[in-house]
Coordinates of N, CA, C and O in Angstrom, one line a residue:
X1 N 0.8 -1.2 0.0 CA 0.0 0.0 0.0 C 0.9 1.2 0.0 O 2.0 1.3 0.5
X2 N 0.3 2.4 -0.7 CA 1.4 3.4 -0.9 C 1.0 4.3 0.3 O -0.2 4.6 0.6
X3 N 2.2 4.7 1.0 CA 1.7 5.4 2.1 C 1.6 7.1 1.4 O 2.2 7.7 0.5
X4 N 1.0 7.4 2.1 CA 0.9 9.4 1.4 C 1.2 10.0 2.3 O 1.1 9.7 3.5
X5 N 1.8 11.4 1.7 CA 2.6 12.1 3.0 C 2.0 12.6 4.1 O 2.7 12.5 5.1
X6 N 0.9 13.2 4.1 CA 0.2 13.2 5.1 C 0.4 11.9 6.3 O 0.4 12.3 7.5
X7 N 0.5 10.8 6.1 CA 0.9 9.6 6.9 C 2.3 10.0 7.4 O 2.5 9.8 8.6
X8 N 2.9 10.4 7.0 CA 4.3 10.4 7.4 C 4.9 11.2 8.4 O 4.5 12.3 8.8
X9 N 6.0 10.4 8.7 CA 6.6 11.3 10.1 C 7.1 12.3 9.9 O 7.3 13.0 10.8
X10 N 7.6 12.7 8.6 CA 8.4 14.1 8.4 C 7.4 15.0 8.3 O 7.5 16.1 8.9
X11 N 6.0 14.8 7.4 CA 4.9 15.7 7.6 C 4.6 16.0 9.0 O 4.7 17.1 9.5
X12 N 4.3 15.2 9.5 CA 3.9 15.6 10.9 C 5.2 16.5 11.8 O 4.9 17.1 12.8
X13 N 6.5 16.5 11.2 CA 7.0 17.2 11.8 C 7.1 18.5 10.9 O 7.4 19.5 11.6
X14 N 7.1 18.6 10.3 CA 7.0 20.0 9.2 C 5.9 20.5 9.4 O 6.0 21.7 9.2
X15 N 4.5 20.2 9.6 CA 3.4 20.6 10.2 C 3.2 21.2 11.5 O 2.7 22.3 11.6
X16 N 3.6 20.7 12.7 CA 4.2 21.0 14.0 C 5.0 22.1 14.2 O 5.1 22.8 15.2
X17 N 5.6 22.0 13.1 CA 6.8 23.3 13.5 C 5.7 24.6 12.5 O 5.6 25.8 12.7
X18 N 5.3 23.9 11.4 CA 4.8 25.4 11.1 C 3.7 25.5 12.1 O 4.0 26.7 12.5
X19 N 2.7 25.1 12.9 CA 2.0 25.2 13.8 C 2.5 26.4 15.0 O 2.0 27.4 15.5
X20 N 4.0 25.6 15.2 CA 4.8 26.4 16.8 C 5.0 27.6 16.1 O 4.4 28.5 16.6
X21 N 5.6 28.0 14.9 CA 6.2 29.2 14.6 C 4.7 29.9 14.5 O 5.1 31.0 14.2
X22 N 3.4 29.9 14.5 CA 2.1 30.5 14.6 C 2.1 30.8 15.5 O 1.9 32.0 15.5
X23 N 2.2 30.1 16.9 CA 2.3 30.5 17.8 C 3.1 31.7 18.4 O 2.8 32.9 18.8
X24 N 4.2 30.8 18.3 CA 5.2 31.9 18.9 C 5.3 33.2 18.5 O 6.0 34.0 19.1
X25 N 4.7 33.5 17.6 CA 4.5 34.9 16.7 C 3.0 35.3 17.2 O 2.4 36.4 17.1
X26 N 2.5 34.3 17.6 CA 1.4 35.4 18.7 C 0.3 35.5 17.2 O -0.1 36.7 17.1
X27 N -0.1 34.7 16.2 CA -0.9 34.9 15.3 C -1.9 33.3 15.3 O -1.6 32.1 15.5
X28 N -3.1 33.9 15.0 CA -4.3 33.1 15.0 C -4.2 32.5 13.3 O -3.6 33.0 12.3
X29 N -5.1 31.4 13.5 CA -5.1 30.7 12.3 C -5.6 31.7 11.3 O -5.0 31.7 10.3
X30 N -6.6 32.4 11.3 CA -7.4 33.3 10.7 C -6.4 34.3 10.0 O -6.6 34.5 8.8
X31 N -5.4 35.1 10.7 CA -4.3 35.8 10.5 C -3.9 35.3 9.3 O -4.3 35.6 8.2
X32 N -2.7 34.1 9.7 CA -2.5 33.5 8.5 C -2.8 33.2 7.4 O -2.0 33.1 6.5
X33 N -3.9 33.0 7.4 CA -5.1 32.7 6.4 C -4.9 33.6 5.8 O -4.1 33.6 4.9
X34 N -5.5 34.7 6.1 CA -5.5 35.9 5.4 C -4.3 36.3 4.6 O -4.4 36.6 3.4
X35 N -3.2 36.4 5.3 CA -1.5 36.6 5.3 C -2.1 35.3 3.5 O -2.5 35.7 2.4
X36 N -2.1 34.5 3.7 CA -2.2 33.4 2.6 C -3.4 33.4 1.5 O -3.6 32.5 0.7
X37 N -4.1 34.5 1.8 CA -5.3 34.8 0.9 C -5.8 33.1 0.3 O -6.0 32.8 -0.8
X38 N -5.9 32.2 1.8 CA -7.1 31.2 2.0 C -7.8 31.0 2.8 O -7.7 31.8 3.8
X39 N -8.8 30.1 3.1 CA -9.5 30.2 4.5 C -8.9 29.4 5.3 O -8.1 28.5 5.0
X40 N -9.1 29.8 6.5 CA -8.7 29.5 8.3 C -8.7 28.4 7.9 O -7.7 27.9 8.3
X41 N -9.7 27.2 7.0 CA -9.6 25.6 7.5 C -9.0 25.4 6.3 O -9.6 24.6 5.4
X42 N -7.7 26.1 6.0 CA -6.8 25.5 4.8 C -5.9 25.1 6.5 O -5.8 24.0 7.0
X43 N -5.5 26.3 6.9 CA -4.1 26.4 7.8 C -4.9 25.2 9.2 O -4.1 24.3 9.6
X44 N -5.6 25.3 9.5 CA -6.4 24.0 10.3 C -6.1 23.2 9.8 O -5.1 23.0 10.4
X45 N -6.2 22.3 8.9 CA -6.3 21.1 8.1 C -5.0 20.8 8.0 O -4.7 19.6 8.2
X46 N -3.7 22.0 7.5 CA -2.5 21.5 8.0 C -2.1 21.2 9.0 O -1.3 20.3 9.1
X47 N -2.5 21.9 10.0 CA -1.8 22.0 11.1 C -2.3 20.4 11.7 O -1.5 19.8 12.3
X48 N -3.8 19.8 11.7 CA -3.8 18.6 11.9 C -3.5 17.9 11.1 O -4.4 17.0 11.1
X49 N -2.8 17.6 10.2 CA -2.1 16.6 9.2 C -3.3 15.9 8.2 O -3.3 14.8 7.6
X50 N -4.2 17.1 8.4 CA -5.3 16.7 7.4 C -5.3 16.9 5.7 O -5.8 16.4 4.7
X51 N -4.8 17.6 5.9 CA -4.3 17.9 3.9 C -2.6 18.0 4.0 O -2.1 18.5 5.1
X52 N -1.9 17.5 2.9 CA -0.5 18.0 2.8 C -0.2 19.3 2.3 O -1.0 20.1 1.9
X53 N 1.0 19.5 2.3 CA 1.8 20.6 2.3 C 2.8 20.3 1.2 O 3.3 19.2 1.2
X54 N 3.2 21.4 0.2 CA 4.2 21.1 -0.9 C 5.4 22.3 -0.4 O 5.5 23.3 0.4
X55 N 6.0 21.8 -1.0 CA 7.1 23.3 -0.7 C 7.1 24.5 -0.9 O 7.8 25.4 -0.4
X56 N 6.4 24.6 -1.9 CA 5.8 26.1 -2.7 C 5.0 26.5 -1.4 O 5.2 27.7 -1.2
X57 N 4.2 26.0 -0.4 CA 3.2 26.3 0.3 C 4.2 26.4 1.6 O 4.2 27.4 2.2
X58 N 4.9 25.5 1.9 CA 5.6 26.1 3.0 C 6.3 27.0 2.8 O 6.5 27.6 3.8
X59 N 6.8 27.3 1.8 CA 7.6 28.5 1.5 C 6.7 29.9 1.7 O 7.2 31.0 2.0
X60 N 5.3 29.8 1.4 CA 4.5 30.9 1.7 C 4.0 31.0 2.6 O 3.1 31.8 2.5
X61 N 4.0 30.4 3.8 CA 3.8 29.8 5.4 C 5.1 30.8 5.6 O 4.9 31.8 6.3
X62 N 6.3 30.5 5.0 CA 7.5 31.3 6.0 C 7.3 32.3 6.0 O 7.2 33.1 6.9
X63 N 7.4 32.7 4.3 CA 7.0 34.3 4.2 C 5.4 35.1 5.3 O 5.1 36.3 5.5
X64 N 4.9 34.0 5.6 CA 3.5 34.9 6.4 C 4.2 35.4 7.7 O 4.0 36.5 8.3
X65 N 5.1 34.2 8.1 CA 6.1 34.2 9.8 C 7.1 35.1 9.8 O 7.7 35.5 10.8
X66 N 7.5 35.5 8.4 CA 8.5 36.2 8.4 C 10.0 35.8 8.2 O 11.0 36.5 7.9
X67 N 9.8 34.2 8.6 CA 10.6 33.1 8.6 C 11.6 33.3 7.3 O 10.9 33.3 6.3
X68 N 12.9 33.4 6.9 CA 13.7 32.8 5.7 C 13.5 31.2 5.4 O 14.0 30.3 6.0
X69 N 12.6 31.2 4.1 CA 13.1 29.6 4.0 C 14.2 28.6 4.2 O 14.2 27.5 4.6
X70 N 15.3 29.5 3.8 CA 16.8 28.5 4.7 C 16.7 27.9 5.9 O 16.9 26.8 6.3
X71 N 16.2 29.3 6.6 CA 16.7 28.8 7.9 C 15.2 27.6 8.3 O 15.6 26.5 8.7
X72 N 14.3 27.7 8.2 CA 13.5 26.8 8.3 C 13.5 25.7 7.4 O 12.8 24.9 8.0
X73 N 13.8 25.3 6.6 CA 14.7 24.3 6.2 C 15.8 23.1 7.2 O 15.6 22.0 7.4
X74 N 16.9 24.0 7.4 CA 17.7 24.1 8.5 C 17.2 23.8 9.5 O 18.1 23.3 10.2
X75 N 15.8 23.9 10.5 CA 15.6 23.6 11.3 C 15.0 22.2 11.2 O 15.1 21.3 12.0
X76 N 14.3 22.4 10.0 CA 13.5 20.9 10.0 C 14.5 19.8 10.0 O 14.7 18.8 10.8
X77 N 15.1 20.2 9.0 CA 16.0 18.9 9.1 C 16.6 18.3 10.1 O 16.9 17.1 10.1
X78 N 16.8 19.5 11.2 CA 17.4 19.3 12.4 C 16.7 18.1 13.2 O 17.2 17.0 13.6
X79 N 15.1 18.8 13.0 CA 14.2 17.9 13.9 C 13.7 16.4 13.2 O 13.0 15.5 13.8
X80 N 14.2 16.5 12.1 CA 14.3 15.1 11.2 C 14.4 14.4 11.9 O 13.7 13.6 12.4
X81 N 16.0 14.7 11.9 CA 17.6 13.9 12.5 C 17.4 13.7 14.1 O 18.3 13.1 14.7
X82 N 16.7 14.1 14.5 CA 16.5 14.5 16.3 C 15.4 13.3 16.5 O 15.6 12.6 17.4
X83 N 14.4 13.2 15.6 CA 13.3 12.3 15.6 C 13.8 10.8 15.3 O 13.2 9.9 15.9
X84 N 14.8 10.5 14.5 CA 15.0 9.5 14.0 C 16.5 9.0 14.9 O 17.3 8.2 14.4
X85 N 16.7 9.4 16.0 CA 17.4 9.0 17.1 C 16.8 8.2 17.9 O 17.3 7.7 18.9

C-alpha cells in the first residue's frame, strides 16, 4: 500500500513546527489565512495533518512568519535527524 505524505513522520514534523512558529509569533489561524489569501480551514487542516503541504506552500507559510526559508529548512532537518534518534 502506498503510504501518502500526510501519513508520514516528516509531515507531521513539518506541520508542527509550522504550527509552533504560529504561535510563537502570537498569530491566530485566521491571521494566517489571510496573510495566505485562504480560509482559516486550509491552515487548520495542516496544522492537523489533514491535507498536505508542498514546498511552494511552505515556502508561503514562512514568508506569512516572516521566517527565511533556509533557515526553516535548516531547522526541520534538524528535527528530522533529532526524531529518528
Amino acid at each position: 500500500m502506498k503510504r501518502t505524505s500526510v501519513h508520514s513522520a516528516r509531515h507531521a514534523i513539518i506541520t508542527n513546527y509550522l504550527r509552533e512558529l504560529r504561535v510563537v509569533r502570537g498569530l491566530t489561524q485566521g491571521e494566517v489565512a489571510h496573510a495566505l489569501d485562504r480560509p482559516q480551514t486550509y491552515v487548520s487542516d495542516i496544522e492537523k495533518n489533514r491535507r498536505g503541504v508542498d514546498m511552494l506552500q511552505v515556502m508561503e507559510f514562512c514568508d506569512a512568519f516572516g521566517v527565511p526559508f533556509e533557515d526553516f529548512a535548516k531547522d526541520i532537518m534538524k528535527r528530522i535527524r533529532k526524531a529518528r534518534a
